[in-house]
Every structure is written in structure tokens, then in C-alpha cells.
Amino acid sequence: MTGKLKVTVLYDLEEEEPAGVQEEAPPPPRRKGQKKRKKKPVKHDREEIFEALEKLGHEPSYYVLNGRQQSLLGLARCGADLIFNLTEAYAGDDTREMHVTAYLDLLDIPYTGAGPHAHILAQDKSIAKKMFAFYGIQSPYFATAWRGTIDHAHDIAFPLIVKPTSEDGSIGIDATAVVTTVKDLMERIAYIQTEFDSPALIEEYIEGREIYASILGNYENARALPLVELDLSKLPKGVPRIASQDVKFEKDTDAYRLTKSAIAEDLDEETAAKLAEIAIKAYRAVKLRDYGRIDMRVSPKGEIYVIEANPNPWLSSGQEFAIAARKSGLSYNQMVGEIVDLAMARHA
Ligand SMILES: Nc1ncnc2c1ncn2[C@@H]1O[C@H](COP(=O)(O)OP(=O)(O)O)[C@@H](O)[C@H]1O
Ligand SMILES: [Mg+2]
């Protein structure tokens, strides 16, 4: 393991929020007569990572970028040996996530996870899909539409799913994203363009199991952790079996309650091995580093399609990456420690 390091856990907030070095605010004091909260509040991934870093013997701190110049200037002087990079946007703009890493590169401060080149290749799904095609990695046939310009290489057939090219967290993906008629397709394209000011990615819809491969490592040492499946089979009839925003985040919905990510137990060995191999290829194709997650679908015929590659996936202990790491025998702290070691080794 790497010796004791000053590790700055970096994350972003919107402009009106405080920037710079942060001590997490304590929870608000209990008001008179207010009952003790029964449920433990869910910990933020950054808190889990901070605690893991402490237990690993490092010296963690927090730093917030809020989109103002002061917070950028302060970051340059933060004195970290390593940034644990949890930024997902800059000033609320997630297309500028890549600029934060480019800035860290210019400052010569080591950081965990993807660099700017990986963000460019992976964030715009249409670019990632073009990379996949070059490496012979199967992903659903697609076209993009942006204000009257259509970009396509193949004919595409219904059913289709229409989504923003560069969003994350299932933004813009709900039950009406899957279309089977030209009218619904056109309406959905218009919706994506106006609502998100983004080109629409129109992709063949792949019915099948949803499998996530978490990858840890770099270059020839990148390895796939045990596969995780998001079981969508219990969604009510007539609802498309997709990981919509409700499924992912809306705890009060049936969609959330009826779906669950768990280790994919009953995949045959050959399919599991193929999934892992394809995921590592996809990870390399879009130049992910240290850790990443490749989302795939397996059709009823056993064909494997890569849906997307995620640089710096969510590391919360309840999420797919940590589930996979745990199954592979790594504790949460060991998982965090390995990401730190991988990032430091790249800078050695
Ligand atoms: N071509 C597709 N075929 C089937 N399901 C898809 C397809 N594209 C997306 N989905 C469904 O929508 C979910 C979110 O899509 P994805 O492209 O991964 O967006 P995000 O980046 O927001 O996670 C996927 O996890 C999957 O359930
Ligand atoms: Mg996804």
C-alpha cells in the first residue's frame, strides 16, 4: 500500500453554495420535543470514502468547487498528494466535468479516475459507440438527431429508445423514452432537444437482462469484478423494463421498490466470461482509468450489447460498484485503498 498521503476528497456544488476547504457541517440540533430520529441518515459516498481513507491511515480532507474562480484558485494551493475526484460537474454543468480533470492535469496534482480524454470519449454516448464499433464491441445501432441534422451509419428499427446524448443518472429516461411509432419517436426527439438542449440519441431498444460490470485497474491489469444484475422483471406489465430515474433514485415509487441490484447469480459461465471480456474491452476503448462501470444488456438469444461506459461510477456502499467489490473479497476500505494505489501508481 501507498504510505500516508494527504488525500483531498473533491466534489462540486452549485455557485450559491460555499466553496473551498470544508469540514462537514454537524447535523442540525434537535429541537425541543422533537423525537430522536429513528433511521440513521444515509451516508453520502464522500463521507464513506473520507472514513475509509482515515481508516487506511491517510490524512483526508474535503474541498468543494462551486463554479467560482476563487474555488479554482484555492484548489491549486490545496497541498494534496492526491485528489479523490468525486466531481460530476462544474457550476452545475456536467459537460464541464472534463475541464476539472484537465485543470488538475495542468496543476500536476494526481487524482483518481478518468482523465479529460476519457470524459470526452465516454460522456457523449454517440462518440463512445463509435469507439466501440472500431474495436468490434457490439452496441445497439443508433442515430443522432440535432436540429434537423441526422448522423447515422445503419438503418435502425423499432422499438427504439430516445435519450439525451450526454446525460447521466437516467436524466430524460422515463417510460415514454421507449417508442414504437414514428409519431412517438418524433415527439420524443423534440422533447429531448428542447428540454435538454441536447442532440437526441435514438437507439435500438434491446430487450433483455441488465448487467453491470465493474472494472478495477489499468492497462493489462484491468480486471472485471463479479457481475451485478439490475432485476427489472418485477416492474408492472406494460412498463418498459429500463433503469429509469424512478428505478434508480425515487425511493417512494413502486419502480424503485420492485427493482434491485444484486450479484448476477445464474449466468452461465460462458456468458459471464464473455460479459467480463467485452466490458474490459469497452473500458479500454474509451480510456477509462482506475475504476469504471460498463452497463450491458444480454438479449434472450444471449447476444451482448454495451449500453454505456461510466467513468468514475458512484462508489456508495449500496451501489453496484461496491456490491461487486465486496463479492470479490474486497472490503469497502480495501476498495477505496486500491483506487488510491492505482491512481498513485499511474503518477509514479
Ligand atoms: N438501447 C437500449 N436498450 C435497452 N435499454 C436501454 C437502452 N439504452 C438505455 N436503456 C435503459 O435505460 C437505462 C439508462 O440508460 P443509459 O444510457 O445507461 O443512461 P444513463 O447514462 O443515464 O445511465 C439503462 O440502464 C437501460 O435500462
Ligand atoms: Mg447507465
PDB file of N, CA and C and ligand atoms in Angstrom, residues 125 129 140-141 160-161 163-164 166-173 178 201 203-208 210 212 230 232 241-244 248 293 295-297 305-308 310, ligand 1:
ATOM      1  N   LYS A 125     -22.469   9.666 -25.533  1.00  0.00           N
ATOM      2  CA  LYS A 125     -22.638   8.228 -25.826  1.00  0.00           C
ATOM      3  C   LYS A 125     -22.471   7.918 -27.310  1.00  0.00           C
ATOM      4  N   LYS A 129     -19.988   5.085 -28.690  1.00  0.00           N
ATOM      5  CA  LYS A 129     -20.474   3.991 -29.548  1.00  0.00           C
ATOM      6  C   LYS A 129     -19.639   3.878 -30.827  1.00  0.00           C
ATOM      7  N   PRO A 140     -26.006  -1.163 -29.389  1.00  0.00           N
ATOM      8  CA  PRO A 140     -27.191  -1.067 -30.251  1.00  0.00           C
ATOM      9  C   PRO A 140     -26.996  -0.073 -31.394  1.00  0.00           C
ATOM     10  N   TYR A 141     -27.503  -0.419 -32.599  1.00  0.00           N
ATOM     11  CA  TYR A 141     -27.474   0.519 -33.725  1.00  0.00           C
ATOM     12  C   TYR A 141     -28.181   1.804 -33.321  1.00  0.00           C
ATOM     13  N   LEU A 160     -37.448   1.577 -30.366  1.00  0.00           N
ATOM     14  CA  LEU A 160     -36.277   2.426 -30.164  1.00  0.00           C
ATOM     15  C   LEU A 160     -36.350   3.074 -28.789  1.00  0.00           C
ATOM     16  N   ILE A 161     -35.201   3.483 -28.285  1.00  0.00           N
ATOM     17  CA  ILE A 161     -35.187   4.282 -27.055  1.00  0.00           C
ATOM     18  C   ILE A 161     -34.511   5.603 -27.403  1.00  0.00           C
ATOM     19  N   LYS A 163     -32.826   9.109 -25.978  1.00  0.00           N
ATOM     20  CA  LYS A 163     -32.258   9.692 -24.757  1.00  0.00           C
ATOM     21  C   LYS A 163     -31.316  10.844 -25.109  1.00  0.00           C
ATOM     22  N   PRO A 164     -31.001  11.705 -24.137  1.00  0.00           N
ATOM     23  CA  PRO A 164     -30.014  12.754 -24.418  1.00  0.00           C
ATOM     24  C   PRO A 164     -28.654  12.097 -24.670  1.00  0.00           C
ATOM     25  N   SER A 166     -25.660  13.059 -23.823  1.00  0.00           N
ATOM     26  CA  SER A 166     -24.566  13.221 -22.855  1.00  0.00           C
ATOM     27  C   SER A 166     -25.007  13.342 -21.405  1.00  0.00           C
ATOM     28  N   GLU A 167     -26.188  12.865 -21.065  1.00  0.00           N
ATOM     29  CA  GLU A 167     -26.601  12.965 -19.664  1.00  0.00           C
ATOM     30  C   GLU A 167     -26.221  11.703 -18.916  1.00  0.00           C
ATOM     31  N   ASP A 168     -26.553  11.705 -17.648  1.00  0.00           N
ATOM     32  CA  ASP A 168     -26.199  10.621 -16.753  1.00  0.00           C
ATOM     33  C   ASP A 168     -27.347  10.430 -15.782  1.00  0.00           C
ATOM     34  N   GLY A 169     -27.303   9.396 -14.963  1.00  0.00           N
ATOM     35  CA  GLY A 169     -28.313   9.246 -13.923  1.00  0.00           C
ATOM     36  C   GLY A 169     -29.725   9.125 -14.488  1.00  0.00           C
ATOM     37  N   SER A 170     -29.833   8.576 -15.693  1.00  0.00           N
ATOM     38  CA  SER A 170     -31.139   8.369 -16.348  1.00  0.00           C
ATOM     39  C   SER A 170     -31.937   9.661 -16.530  1.00  0.00           C
ATOM     40  N   ILE A 171     -31.239  10.778 -16.619  1.00  0.00           N
ATOM     41  CA  ILE A 171     -31.930  12.039 -16.907  1.00  0.00           C
ATOM     42  C   ILE A 171     -32.546  11.924 -18.299  1.00  0.00           C
ATOM     43  N   GLY A 172     -33.828  12.220 -18.398  1.00  0.00           N
ATOM     44  CA  GLY A 172     -34.525  12.140 -19.692  1.00  0.00           C
ATOM     45  C   GLY A 172     -34.957  10.733 -20.063  1.00  0.00           C
ATOM     46  N   ILE A 173     -34.794   9.787 -19.137  1.00  0.00           N
ATOM     47  CA  ILE A 173     -35.168   8.392 -19.458  1.00  0.00           C
ATOM     48  C   ILE A 173     -36.313   7.959 -18.550  1.00  0.00           C
ATOM     49  N   VAL A 178     -39.102   4.868 -24.521  1.00  0.00           N
ATOM     50  CA  VAL A 178     -39.139   3.736 -25.459  1.00  0.00           C
ATOM     51  C   VAL A 178     -40.316   3.957 -26.401  1.00  0.00           C
ATOM     52  N   LEU A 201     -30.204  10.908 -28.868  1.00  0.00           N
ATOM     53  CA  LEU A 201     -29.616   9.632 -29.288  1.00  0.00           C
ATOM     54  C   LEU A 201     -30.772   8.654 -29.449  1.00  0.00           C
ATOM     55  N   GLU A 203     -31.755   4.962 -30.285  1.00  0.00           N
ATOM     56  CA  GLU A 203     -31.013   3.707 -30.234  1.00  0.00           C
ATOM     57  C   GLU A 203     -31.978   2.532 -30.317  1.00  0.00           C
ATOM     58  N   GLU A 204     -31.588   1.460 -30.969  1.00  0.00           N
ATOM     59  CA  GLU A 204     -32.439   0.269 -30.965  1.00  0.00           C
ATOM     60  C   GLU A 204     -32.587  -0.215 -29.529  1.00  0.00           C
ATOM     61  N   TYR A 205     -33.807  -0.539 -29.183  1.00  0.00           N
ATOM     62  CA  TYR A 205     -34.093  -0.980 -27.810  1.00  0.00           C
ATOM     63  C   TYR A 205     -33.796  -2.472 -27.702  1.00  0.00           C
ATOM     64  N   ILE A 206     -32.966  -2.837 -26.745  1.00  0.00           N
ATOM     65  CA  ILE A 206     -32.570  -4.246 -26.556  1.00  0.00           C
ATOM     66  C   ILE A 206     -33.326  -4.804 -25.347  1.00  0.00           C
ATOM     67  N   GLU A 207     -34.229  -5.703 -25.641  1.00  0.00           N
ATOM     68  CA  GLU A 207     -34.932  -6.368 -24.540  1.00  0.00           C
ATOM     69  C   GLU A 207     -33.948  -7.360 -23.921  1.00  0.00           C
ATOM     70  N   GLY A 208     -33.942  -7.485 -22.617  1.00  0.00           N
ATOM     71  CA  GLY A 208     -33.050  -8.490 -22.035  1.00  0.00           C
ATOM     72  C   GLY A 208     -32.611  -8.143 -20.643  1.00  0.00           C
ATOM     73  N   GLU A 210     -30.249  -6.826 -17.619  1.00  0.00           N
ATOM     74  CA  GLU A 210     -29.368  -5.666 -17.480  1.00  0.00           C
ATOM     75  C   GLU A 210     -28.221  -6.023 -16.530  1.00  0.00           C
ATOM     76  N   TYR A 212     -24.245  -5.174 -15.079  1.00  0.00           N
ATOM     77  CA  TYR A 212     -23.210  -4.161 -14.870  1.00  0.00           C
ATOM     78  C   TYR A 212     -21.882  -4.843 -14.536  1.00  0.00           C
ATOM     79  N   LEU A 230     -29.277  -5.714 -12.491  1.00  0.00           N
ATOM     80  CA  LEU A 230     -30.433  -4.952 -12.021  1.00  0.00           C
ATOM     81  C   LEU A 230     -31.663  -5.719 -12.490  1.00  0.00           C
ATOM     82  N   LEU A 232     -35.144  -6.150 -13.395  1.00  0.00           N
ATOM     83  CA  LEU A 232     -36.269  -5.284 -13.767  1.00  0.00           C
ATOM     84  C   LEU A 232     -37.528  -6.104 -14.037  1.00  0.00           C
ATOM     85  N   ARG A 241     -38.993  -2.183 -19.410  1.00  0.00           N
ATOM     86  CA  ARG A 241     -38.023  -2.650 -18.407  1.00  0.00           C
ATOM     87  C   ARG A 241     -36.709  -1.918 -18.580  1.00  0.00           C
ATOM     88  N   ILE A 242     -36.684  -0.711 -18.081  1.00  0.00           N
ATOM     89  CA  ILE A 242     -35.475   0.119 -18.174  1.00  0.00           C
ATOM     90  C   ILE A 242     -35.176   0.735 -16.816  1.00  0.00           C
ATOM     91  N   ALA A 243     -33.907   1.089 -16.636  1.00  0.00           N
ATOM     92  CA  ALA A 243     -33.486   1.752 -15.397  1.00  0.00           C
ATOM     93  C   ALA A 243     -33.796   3.230 -15.528  1.00  0.00           C
ATOM     94  N   SER A 244     -35.050   3.572 -15.323  1.00  0.00           N
ATOM     95  CA  SER A 244     -35.497   4.965 -15.407  1.00  0.00           C
ATOM     96  C   SER A 244     -35.005   5.720 -14.164  1.00  0.00           C
ATOM     97  N   LYS A 248     -33.890   4.224 -10.372  1.00  0.00           N
ATOM     98  CA  LYS A 248     -32.586   4.486  -9.756  1.00  0.00           C
ATOM     99  C   LYS A 248     -32.676   5.270  -8.451  1.00  0.00           C
ATOM    100  N   ARG A 293     -17.450   1.513 -14.698  1.00  0.00           N
ATOM    101  CA  ARG A 293     -18.537   0.517 -14.774  1.00  0.00           C
ATOM    102  C   ARG A 293     -19.102   0.497 -16.186  1.00  0.00           C
ATOM    103  N   ASP A 295     -22.146  -0.758 -18.517  1.00  0.00           N
ATOM    104  CA  ASP A 295     -23.536  -1.225 -18.466  1.00  0.00           C
ATOM    105  C   ASP A 295     -23.841  -1.993 -19.742  1.00  0.00           C
ATOM    106  N   MET A 296     -24.409  -3.183 -19.575  1.00  0.00           N
ATOM    107  CA  MET A 296     -24.657  -4.028 -20.743  1.00  0.00           C
ATOM    108  C   MET A 296     -26.054  -4.632 -20.699  1.00  0.00           C
ATOM    109  N   ARG A 297     -26.481  -5.135 -21.839  1.00  0.00           N
ATOM    110  CA  ARG A 297     -27.718  -5.916 -21.904  1.00  0.00           C
ATOM    111  C   ARG A 297     -27.414  -7.242 -22.584  1.00  0.00           C
ATOM    112  N   TYR A 305     -24.770  -6.607 -25.634  1.00  0.00           N
ATOM    113  CA  TYR A 305     -24.684  -5.236 -26.135  1.00  0.00           C
ATOM    114  C   TYR A 305     -24.166  -4.329 -25.019  1.00  0.00           C
ATOM    115  N   VAL A 306     -23.188  -3.491 -25.362  1.00  0.00           N
ATOM    116  CA  VAL A 306     -22.764  -2.480 -24.386  1.00  0.00           C
ATOM    117  C   VAL A 306     -23.693  -1.279 -24.528  1.00  0.00           C
ATOM    118  N   ILE A 307     -24.288  -0.863 -23.404  1.00  0.00           N
ATOM    119  CA  ILE A 307     -25.177   0.298 -23.430  1.00  0.00           C
ATOM    120  C   ILE A 307     -24.375   1.572 -23.163  1.00  0.00           C
ATOM    121  N   GLU A 308     -23.516   1.536 -22.169  1.00  0.00           N
ATOM    122  CA  GLU A 308     -22.668   2.715 -21.943  1.00  0.00           C
ATOM    123  C   GLU A 308     -21.498   2.386 -21.029  1.00  0.00           C
ATOM    124  N   ASN A 310     -19.217   4.011 -17.948  1.00  0.00           N
ATOM    125  CA  ASN A 310     -19.270   5.067 -16.932  1.00  0.00           C
ATOM    126  C   ASN A 310     -17.909   5.298 -16.286  1.00  0.00           C
TER     127      ASN A 310
HETATM  128  N1  LIG B   1     -30.586   0.577 -26.180  1.00  0.00           N
HETATM  129  C1  LIG B   1     -31.152   0.251 -25.025  1.00  0.00           C
HETATM  130  N2  LIG B   1     -31.866  -0.892 -24.912  1.00  0.00           N
HETATM  131  C2  LIG B   1     -32.468  -1.215 -23.755  1.00  0.00           C
HETATM  132  N3  LIG B   1     -32.433  -0.468 -22.653  1.00  0.00           N
HETATM  133  C3  LIG B   1     -31.736   0.681 -22.699  1.00  0.00           C
HETATM  134  C4  LIG B   1     -31.058   1.098 -23.871  1.00  0.00           C
HETATM  135  N4  LIG B   1     -30.470   2.280 -23.610  1.00  0.00           N
HETATM  136  C5  LIG B   1     -30.762   2.579 -22.341  1.00  0.00           C
HETATM  137  N5  LIG B   1     -31.536   1.633 -21.795  1.00  0.00           N
HETATM  138  C6  LIG B   1     -32.072   1.599 -20.431  1.00  0.00           C
HETATM  139  O1  LIG B   1     -32.016   2.898 -19.869  1.00  0.00           O
HETATM  140  C7  LIG B   1     -31.080   2.926 -18.776  1.00  0.00           C
HETATM  141  C8  LIG B   1     -30.316   4.211 -18.762  1.00  0.00           C
HETATM  142  O2  LIG B   1     -29.641   4.365 -19.990  1.00  0.00           O
HETATM  143  P1  LIG B   1     -28.135   4.848 -20.053  1.00  0.00           P
HETATM  144  O3  LIG B   1     -27.802   5.046 -21.482  1.00  0.00           O
HETATM  145  O4  LIG B   1     -27.274   3.945 -19.269  1.00  0.00           O
HETATM  146  O5  LIG B   1     -28.252   6.287 -19.377  1.00  0.00           O
HETATM  147  P2  LIG B   1     -27.535   6.905 -18.083  1.00  0.00           P
HETATM  148  O6  LIG B   1     -26.227   7.409 -18.571  1.00  0.00           O
HETATM  149  O7  LIG B   1     -28.443   7.995 -17.674  1.00  0.00           O
HETATM  150  O8  LIG B   1     -27.381   5.802 -17.080  1.00  0.00           O
HETATM  151  C9  LIG B   1     -30.214   1.699 -18.964  1.00  0.00           C
HETATM  152  O9  LIG B   1     -29.655   1.300 -17.753  1.00  0.00           O
HETATM  153  C10 LIG B   1     -31.216   0.712 -19.528  1.00  0.00           C
HETATM  154  O10 LIG B   1     -32.040   0.170 -18.533  1.00  0.00           O
END
